[in-house]
Amino acid sequence: MTTNPVFCAIDAPTRDEAKRLIDVVAGAVGGIKLGLEFFMAEGPAGIREVRPTGVPLFLDIKLHDIPNTVAGAIRSVVPLSPAYITLHASGGRAMMQAAAEAAASEADKLGVPRPKLLGVTVLTSLDVADLEAVGQGMEVAGQVERLARLAEASGLDGVVCSPREIARLRRVLKPATVLMVPGIRPAGADAGDQKRVMTPQEAMEAGATHLVIGRPITGAADPAAAARAIAADLGLALDAGAAAPTSPVP
Ligand code: C5P
């Protein structure tokens, strides 16, 4: 079966709420994304409790510290067997290299799959004036490209990017480099606070490898049906009423 590229953003504050959503959508998405809010409140134990066996996990914890500390943080979460972990590319080459080495060696030691590491470039909440204020006085797209190239050259597996950045990054990064893309809205869905959106098909055609989709699934009256409709739009065949997860994303 073609792999399902959709990671459902579970932006829920409590274990109960997260578990309820995950159990409903797990069979119709490629994986789930849990971020800082959940991780800070519930920690690794919370993740173990809410994640069904076999469902790929995107651990969006946006690490940024000195290389030794980030490497240690990566080692601390490898036992959770996340498929993807995020770190800030602006942490620099040595930090990213240390993280990549830690992910590989710890996974090897524990006999679990190596988590793929994704660089966060410029947060979409920042504009050119914000970059200027922190001493990175260049246009946003240029800074995104610079950091994405650095992430790739430092041994990361890919980057998180907005729909507007897919085409430019696809031109300059290796074909195998992961582009994990939030800001996705199925045709007709409410954009909410996302300013520039693409449909799932548009983003995949532009060169995304994975899609992060939250509220269009989790806020739907029937989240499982919403996730299945997105999969169908992407041309993926799901078992009707499937309770088991679709094939994990490689
Ligand atoms: O609900 P929605 O589909 O907008 O959720 C998108 C998810 O991706 C959220 O968890 C959000 O924090 C995350 N995200 C984003 N834009 C970025 C980076 C992450 O929307 N630039």
mmCIF file of C-alpha atoms and ligand atoms in Angstrom:
data_model
loop_
_atom_site.group_PDB
_atom_site.id
_atom_site.type_symbol
_atom_site.label_atom_id
_atom_site.label_comp_id
_atom_site.label_asym_id
_atom_site.label_seq_id
_atom_site.Cartn_x
_atom_site.Cartn_y
_atom_site.Cartn_z
ATOM 1 C CA MET A 1 0.000 0.000 0.000
ATOM 2 C CA THR A 2 1.174 3.550 -0.680
ATOM 3 C CA THR A 3 2.237 5.137 2.564
ATOM 4 C CA ASN A 4 -0.018 7.761 4.084
ATOM 5 C CA PRO A 5 1.955 11.057 4.381
ATOM 6 C CA VAL A 6 -0.421 12.668 6.903
ATOM 7 C CA PHE A 7 0.696 13.247 10.492
ATOM 8 C CA CYS A 8 -2.267 14.385 12.567
ATOM 9 C CA ALA A 9 -1.374 17.226 14.973
ATOM 10 C CA ILE A 10 -2.828 16.246 18.342
ATOM 11 C CA ASP A 11 -2.882 19.665 19.969
ATOM 12 C CA ALA A 12 -4.724 18.462 23.058
ATOM 13 C CA PRO A 13 -3.764 19.496 26.576
ATOM 14 C CA THR A 14 -4.589 16.330 28.491
ATOM 15 C CA ARG A 15 -3.881 12.607 28.183
ATOM 16 C CA ASP A 16 -7.562 11.745 28.069
ATOM 17 C CA GLU A 17 -8.344 14.161 25.263
ATOM 18 C CA ALA A 18 -5.230 13.185 23.285
ATOM 19 C CA LYS A 19 -5.942 9.477 23.670
ATOM 20 C CA ARG A 20 -9.554 9.868 22.606
ATOM 21 C CA LEU A 21 -8.499 11.682 19.419
ATOM 22 C CA ILE A 22 -5.607 9.361 18.613
ATOM 23 C CA ASP A 23 -7.712 6.225 19.008
ATOM 24 C CA VAL A 24 -10.273 7.689 16.607
ATOM 25 C CA VAL A 25 -7.895 8.857 13.855
ATOM 26 C CA ALA A 26 -4.982 6.380 14.075
ATOM 27 C CA GLY A 27 -6.394 4.042 11.441
ATOM 28 C CA ALA A 28 -6.747 6.777 8.826
ATOM 29 C CA VAL A 29 -3.472 8.726 9.122
ATOM 30 C CA GLY A 30 0.212 7.902 8.641
ATOM 31 C CA GLY A 31 1.146 8.993 12.165
ATOM 32 C CA ILE A 32 0.524 11.473 14.957
ATOM 33 C CA LYS A 33 2.332 14.654 15.988
ATOM 34 C CA LEU A 34 2.711 15.539 19.654
ATOM 35 C CA GLY A 35 4.417 18.799 20.566
ATOM 36 C CA LEU A 36 5.867 20.803 23.388
ATOM 37 C CA GLU A 37 2.593 21.521 25.155
ATOM 38 C CA PHE A 38 1.789 17.837 25.605
ATOM 39 C CA PHE A 39 5.399 16.786 26.226
ATOM 40 C CA MET A 40 5.995 19.414 28.928
ATOM 41 C CA ALA A 41 2.779 18.469 30.712
ATOM 42 C CA GLU A 42 2.765 14.706 30.322
ATOM 43 C CA GLY A 43 6.345 13.714 29.419
ATOM 44 C CA PRO A 44 7.508 10.377 28.026
ATOM 45 C CA ALA A 45 5.075 8.483 30.279
ATOM 46 C CA GLY A 46 2.167 10.420 28.780
ATOM 47 C CA ILE A 47 3.349 9.628 25.277
ATOM 48 C CA ARG A 48 3.651 5.921 26.089
ATOM 49 C CA GLU A 49 0.117 5.979 27.441
ATOM 50 C CA VAL A 50 -1.607 7.718 24.516
ATOM 51 C CA ARG A 51 0.267 6.239 21.554
ATOM 52 C CA PRO A 52 -1.109 2.978 20.207
ATOM 53 C CA THR A 53 1.489 0.359 19.244
ATOM 54 C CA GLY A 54 2.747 0.762 15.696
ATOM 55 C CA VAL A 55 1.538 4.320 15.121
ATOM 56 C CA PRO A 56 4.478 6.484 13.931
ATOM 57 C CA LEU A 57 5.198 9.424 16.242
ATOM 58 C CA PHE A 58 6.407 12.868 15.183
ATOM 59 C CA LEU A 59 7.863 14.374 18.363
ATOM 60 C CA ASP A 60 7.809 18.125 17.685
ATOM 61 C CA ILE A 61 9.950 19.375 20.581
ATOM 62 C CA LYS A 62 12.090 21.947 18.692
ATOM 63 C CA LEU A 63 15.349 21.429 20.597
ATOM 64 C CA HIS A 64 17.910 24.264 20.728
ATOM 65 C CA ASP A 65 20.882 24.250 23.146
ATOM 66 C CA ILE A 66 24.608 23.486 23.168
ATOM 67 C CA PRO A 67 25.568 20.341 21.226
ATOM 68 C CA ASN A 68 26.200 18.196 24.321
ATOM 69 C CA THR A 69 22.809 19.031 25.827
ATOM 70 C CA VAL A 70 20.848 18.509 22.622
ATOM 71 C CA ALA A 71 22.624 15.182 22.048
ATOM 72 C CA GLY A 72 21.617 14.164 25.578
ATOM 73 C CA ALA A 73 18.013 15.219 25.002
ATOM 74 C CA ILE A 74 17.900 13.174 21.804
ATOM 75 C CA ARG A 75 19.276 10.129 23.658
ATOM 76 C CA SER A 76 16.598 10.625 26.311
ATOM 77 C CA VAL A 77 13.732 10.401 23.802
ATOM 78 C CA VAL A 78 15.093 7.650 21.514
ATOM 79 C CA PRO A 79 13.530 4.952 23.781
ATOM 80 C CA LEU A 80 10.128 6.377 22.763
ATOM 81 C CA SER A 81 11.020 5.322 19.221
ATOM 82 C CA PRO A 82 9.799 8.500 17.535
ATOM 83 C CA ALA A 83 9.831 8.453 13.734
ATOM 84 C CA TYR A 84 10.711 12.194 13.645
ATOM 85 C CA ILE A 85 12.136 14.718 16.124
ATOM 86 C CA THR A 86 12.518 18.476 15.495
ATOM 87 C CA LEU A 87 15.411 20.768 16.430
ATOM 88 C CA HIS A 88 16.191 24.367 15.503
ATOM 89 C CA ALA A 89 18.607 24.604 12.571
ATOM 90 C CA SER A 90 19.717 27.978 13.960
ATOM 91 C CA GLY A 91 21.406 25.974 16.756
ATOM 92 C CA GLY A 92 24.212 25.483 14.241
ATOM 93 C CA ARG A 93 26.181 22.771 12.513
ATOM 94 C CA ALA A 94 27.883 21.276 15.587
ATOM 95 C CA MET A 95 24.577 21.014 17.445
ATOM 96 C CA MET A 96 22.853 19.285 14.522
ATOM 97 C CA GLN A 97 25.792 16.920 13.910
ATOM 98 C CA ALA A 98 25.867 15.973 17.600
ATOM 99 C CA ALA A 99 22.117 15.329 17.500
ATOM 100 C CA ALA A 100 22.398 13.151 14.384
ATOM 101 C CA GLU A 101 25.238 11.122 15.907
ATOM 102 C CA ALA A 102 23.328 10.703 19.174
ATOM 103 C CA ALA A 103 20.176 9.539 17.373
ATOM 104 C CA ALA A 104 22.094 6.951 15.356
ATOM 105 C CA SER A 105 24.246 5.599 18.180
ATOM 106 C CA GLU A 106 21.468 5.443 20.783
ATOM 107 C CA ALA A 107 19.037 3.746 18.387
ATOM 108 C CA ASP A 108 21.741 1.246 17.511
ATOM 109 C CA LYS A 109 22.462 0.597 21.193
ATOM 110 C CA LEU A 110 18.783 0.032 22.005
ATOM 111 C CA GLY A 111 18.005 -1.894 18.826
ATOM 112 C CA VAL A 112 15.218 0.499 17.806
ATOM 113 C CA PRO A 113 14.764 2.314 14.458
ATOM 114 C CA ARG A 114 16.829 5.514 14.166
ATOM 115 C CA PRO A 115 14.589 8.567 14.558
ATOM 116 C CA LYS A 116 14.803 10.978 11.628
ATOM 117 C CA LEU A 117 15.765 14.509 12.589
ATOM 118 C CA LEU A 118 14.045 17.545 11.075
ATOM 119 C CA GLY A 119 15.354 21.101 11.214
ATOM 120 C CA VAL A 120 13.072 24.009 12.037
ATOM 121 C CA THR A 121 14.212 26.989 9.963
ATOM 122 C CA VAL A 122 12.440 30.335 10.471
ATOM 123 C CA LEU A 123 9.282 30.100 12.574
ATOM 124 C CA THR A 124 6.291 31.248 10.543
ATOM 125 C CA SER A 125 5.410 33.627 13.370
ATOM 126 C CA LEU A 126 8.501 35.718 12.511
ATOM 127 C CA ASP A 127 8.668 38.356 9.767
ATOM 128 C CA VAL A 128 11.571 40.323 8.338
ATOM 129 C CA ALA A 129 11.388 42.919 11.141
ATOM 130 C CA ASP A 130 11.614 40.163 13.760
ATOM 131 C CA LEU A 131 14.654 38.672 12.019
ATOM 132 C CA GLU A 132 16.249 42.126 11.884
ATOM 133 C CA ALA A 133 15.649 42.550 15.621
ATOM 134 C CA VAL A 134 17.515 39.321 16.438
ATOM 135 C CA GLY A 135 20.404 40.210 14.145
ATOM 136 C CA GLN A 136 19.448 38.015 11.198
ATOM 137 C CA GLY A 137 18.789 40.900 8.856
ATOM 138 C CA MET A 138 17.877 39.164 5.635
ATOM 139 C CA GLU A 139 14.659 38.309 3.816
ATOM 140 C CA VAL A 140 12.785 35.398 5.354
ATOM 141 C CA ALA A 141 12.881 33.051 2.339
ATOM 142 C CA GLY A 142 16.642 33.479 1.982
ATOM 143 C CA GLN A 143 17.165 32.690 5.651
ATOM 144 C CA VAL A 144 14.899 29.631 5.359
ATOM 145 C CA GLU A 145 16.973 28.342 2.436
ATOM 146 C CA ARG A 146 20.255 29.011 4.214
ATOM 147 C CA LEU A 147 19.153 27.123 7.330
ATOM 148 C CA ALA A 148 17.643 24.258 5.328
ATOM 149 C CA ARG A 149 20.902 23.790 3.393
ATOM 150 C CA LEU A 150 22.836 23.871 6.660
ATOM 151 C CA ALA A 151 20.502 21.286 8.207
ATOM 152 C CA GLU A 152 20.999 18.953 5.269
ATOM 153 C CA ALA A 153 24.775 19.444 5.268
ATOM 154 C CA SER A 154 24.850 18.751 9.024
ATOM 155 C CA GLY A 155 23.313 15.312 8.669
ATOM 156 C CA LEU A 156 19.634 16.007 9.347
ATOM 157 C CA ASP A 157 17.024 14.078 7.380
ATOM 158 C CA GLY A 158 14.895 17.051 6.416
ATOM 159 C CA VAL A 159 13.159 20.225 7.490
ATOM 160 C CA VAL A 160 9.757 21.485 8.520
ATOM 161 C CA CYS A 161 8.588 24.139 6.071
ATOM 162 C CA SER A 162 5.497 26.126 5.165
ATOM 163 C CA PRO A 163 3.644 25.525 1.882
ATOM 164 C CA ARG A 164 5.139 28.699 0.403
ATOM 165 C CA GLU A 165 8.668 27.308 0.851
ATOM 166 C CA ILE A 166 8.211 23.845 -0.674
ATOM 167 C CA ALA A 167 9.086 24.699 -4.278
ATOM 168 C CA ARG A 168 12.201 26.719 -3.471
ATOM 169 C CA LEU A 169 13.538 24.111 -1.029
ATOM 170 C CA ARG A 170 12.756 21.218 -3.372
ATOM 171 C CA ARG A 171 14.945 22.917 -5.989
ATOM 172 C CA VAL A 172 17.985 23.195 -3.715
ATOM 173 C CA LEU A 173 17.752 20.156 -1.410
ATOM 174 C CA LYS A 174 18.406 16.505 -2.234
ATOM 175 C CA PRO A 175 15.401 14.554 -3.548
ATOM 176 C CA ALA A 176 15.458 12.255 -0.497
ATOM 177 C CA THR A 177 15.344 15.126 1.985
ATOM 178 C CA VAL A 178 12.119 15.151 3.990
ATOM 179 C CA LEU A 179 9.846 18.204 3.707
ATOM 180 C CA MET A 180 7.317 18.019 6.558
ATOM 181 C CA VAL A 181 4.647 20.651 5.820
ATOM 182 C CA PRO A 182 1.995 22.168 8.147
ATOM 183 C CA GLY A 183 -0.466 24.860 7.006
ATOM 184 C CA ILE A 184 -2.530 22.324 5.049
ATOM 185 C CA ARG A 185 -6.244 22.753 4.467
ATOM 186 C CA PRO A 186 -8.486 20.465 2.400
ATOM 187 C CA ALA A 187 -10.505 22.394 -0.208
ATOM 188 C CA GLY A 188 -13.312 24.278 1.522
ATOM 189 C CA ALA A 189 -11.887 23.914 5.051
ATOM 190 C CA ASP A 190 -11.578 26.865 7.428
ATOM 191 C CA ALA A 191 -8.021 28.266 7.301
ATOM 192 C CA GLY A 192 -8.241 29.388 10.953
ATOM 193 C CA ASP A 193 -5.061 31.253 11.913
ATOM 194 C CA GLN A 194 -3.034 29.772 9.035
ATOM 195 C CA LYS A 195 -2.299 32.641 6.647
ATOM 196 C CA ARG A 196 -1.009 30.823 3.593
ATOM 197 C CA VAL A 197 -2.397 27.357 3.016
ATOM 198 C CA MET A 198 -2.331 24.620 0.385
ATOM 199 C CA THR A 199 -4.581 21.620 -0.075
ATOM 200 C CA PRO A 200 -3.044 18.208 0.621
ATOM 201 C CA GLN A 201 -2.810 17.440 -3.100
ATOM 202 C CA GLU A 202 -1.237 20.809 -3.951
ATOM 203 C CA ALA A 203 1.414 20.400 -1.264
ATOM 204 C CA MET A 204 2.316 16.862 -2.355
ATOM 205 C CA GLU A 205 2.491 17.946 -5.996
ATOM 206 C CA ALA A 206 4.753 20.839 -5.032
ATOM 207 C CA GLY A 207 7.193 18.400 -3.437
ATOM 208 C CA ALA A 208 6.161 17.849 0.193
ATOM 209 C CA THR A 209 6.944 14.379 1.507
ATOM 210 C CA HIS A 210 4.752 14.601 4.641
ATOM 211 C CA LEU A 211 1.820 16.756 5.741
ATOM 212 C CA VAL A 212 0.945 17.971 9.239
ATOM 213 C CA ILE A 213 -2.808 18.402 9.555
ATOM 214 C CA GLY A 214 -4.516 19.300 12.816
ATOM 215 C CA ARG A 215 -7.838 21.075 13.126
ATOM 216 C CA PRO A 216 -9.331 19.995 9.775
ATOM 217 C CA ILE A 217 -9.220 16.471 11.271
ATOM 218 C CA THR A 218 -9.380 16.950 15.046
ATOM 219 C CA GLY A 219 -12.008 19.724 14.878
ATOM 220 C CA ALA A 220 -14.304 17.852 12.486
ATOM 221 C CA ALA A 221 -17.612 16.438 13.696
ATOM 222 C CA ASP A 222 -16.295 13.018 12.635
ATOM 223 C CA PRO A 223 -12.457 13.142 12.791
ATOM 224 C CA ALA A 224 -11.991 9.624 11.398
ATOM 225 C CA ALA A 225 -14.178 10.433 8.391
ATOM 226 C CA ALA A 226 -12.271 13.699 7.835
ATOM 227 C CA ALA A 227 -8.947 11.824 7.888
ATOM 228 C CA ARG A 228 -10.298 9.159 5.525
ATOM 229 C CA ALA A 229 -11.545 11.845 3.122
ATOM 230 C CA ILE A 230 -8.072 13.411 3.021
ATOM 231 C CA ALA A 231 -6.508 10.006 2.361
ATOM 232 C CA ALA A 232 -9.031 9.388 -0.423
ATOM 233 C CA ASP A 233 -8.251 12.795 -1.970
ATOM 234 C CA LEU A 234 -4.602 11.774 -1.976
ATOM 235 C CA GLY A 235 -5.511 8.585 -3.811
ATOM 236 C CA LEU A 236 -4.737 6.304 -0.872
ATOM 237 C CA ALA A 237 -6.790 3.165 -0.334
ATOM 238 C CA LEU A 238 -7.734 2.593 3.307
ATOM 239 C CA ASP A 239 -9.475 -0.476 4.635
ATOM 240 C CA ALA A 240 -13.082 0.536 5.331
ATOM 241 C CA GLY A 241 -13.438 1.256 9.032
ATOM 242 C CA ALA A 242 -9.821 0.270 9.554
ATOM 243 C CA ALA A 243 -8.872 0.126 13.206
ATOM 244 C CA ALA A 244 -5.239 -0.686 12.513
ATOM 245 C CA PRO A 245 -2.844 2.056 11.413
ATOM 246 C CA THR A 246 -1.903 2.392 7.757
ATOM 247 C CA SER A 247 1.618 1.419 6.746
ATOM 248 C CA PRO A 248 4.172 3.475 8.641
ATOM 249 C CA VAL A 249 5.847 6.268 6.720
ATOM 250 C CA PRO A 250 9.434 5.246 5.900
HETATM 251 O O1 C5P B 1 -4.580 22.741 13.136
HETATM 252 P P1 C5P B 1 -3.501 22.950 12.117
HETATM 253 O O2 C5P B 1 -3.644 22.045 10.905
HETATM 254 O O3 C5P B 1 -3.278 24.394 11.750
HETATM 255 O O4 C5P B 1 -2.196 22.435 12.896
HETATM 256 C C1 C5P B 1 -0.928 22.541 12.346
HETATM 257 C C2 C5P B 1 0.086 22.027 13.317
HETATM 258 O O5 C5P B 1 1.390 22.314 12.801
HETATM 259 C C3 C5P B 1 0.034 22.668 14.699
HETATM 260 O O6 C5P B 1 0.463 21.682 15.647
HETATM 261 C C4 C5P B 1 1.031 23.791 14.587
HETATM 262 O O7 C5P B 1 1.593 24.139 15.824
HETATM 263 C C5 C5P B 1 2.078 23.191 13.673
HETATM 264 N N1 C5P B 1 2.869 24.162 12.920
HETATM 265 C C6 C5P B 1 2.307 25.118 12.086
HETATM 266 N N2 C5P B 1 3.089 26.004 11.420
HETATM 267 C C7 C5P B 1 4.406 25.949 11.563
HETATM 268 C C8 C5P B 1 4.997 24.991 12.381
HETATM 269 C C9 C5P B 1 4.182 24.099 13.056
HETATM 270 O O8 C5P B 1 1.095 25.166 11.940
HETATM 271 N N3 C5P B 1 5.144 26.790 10.883
#
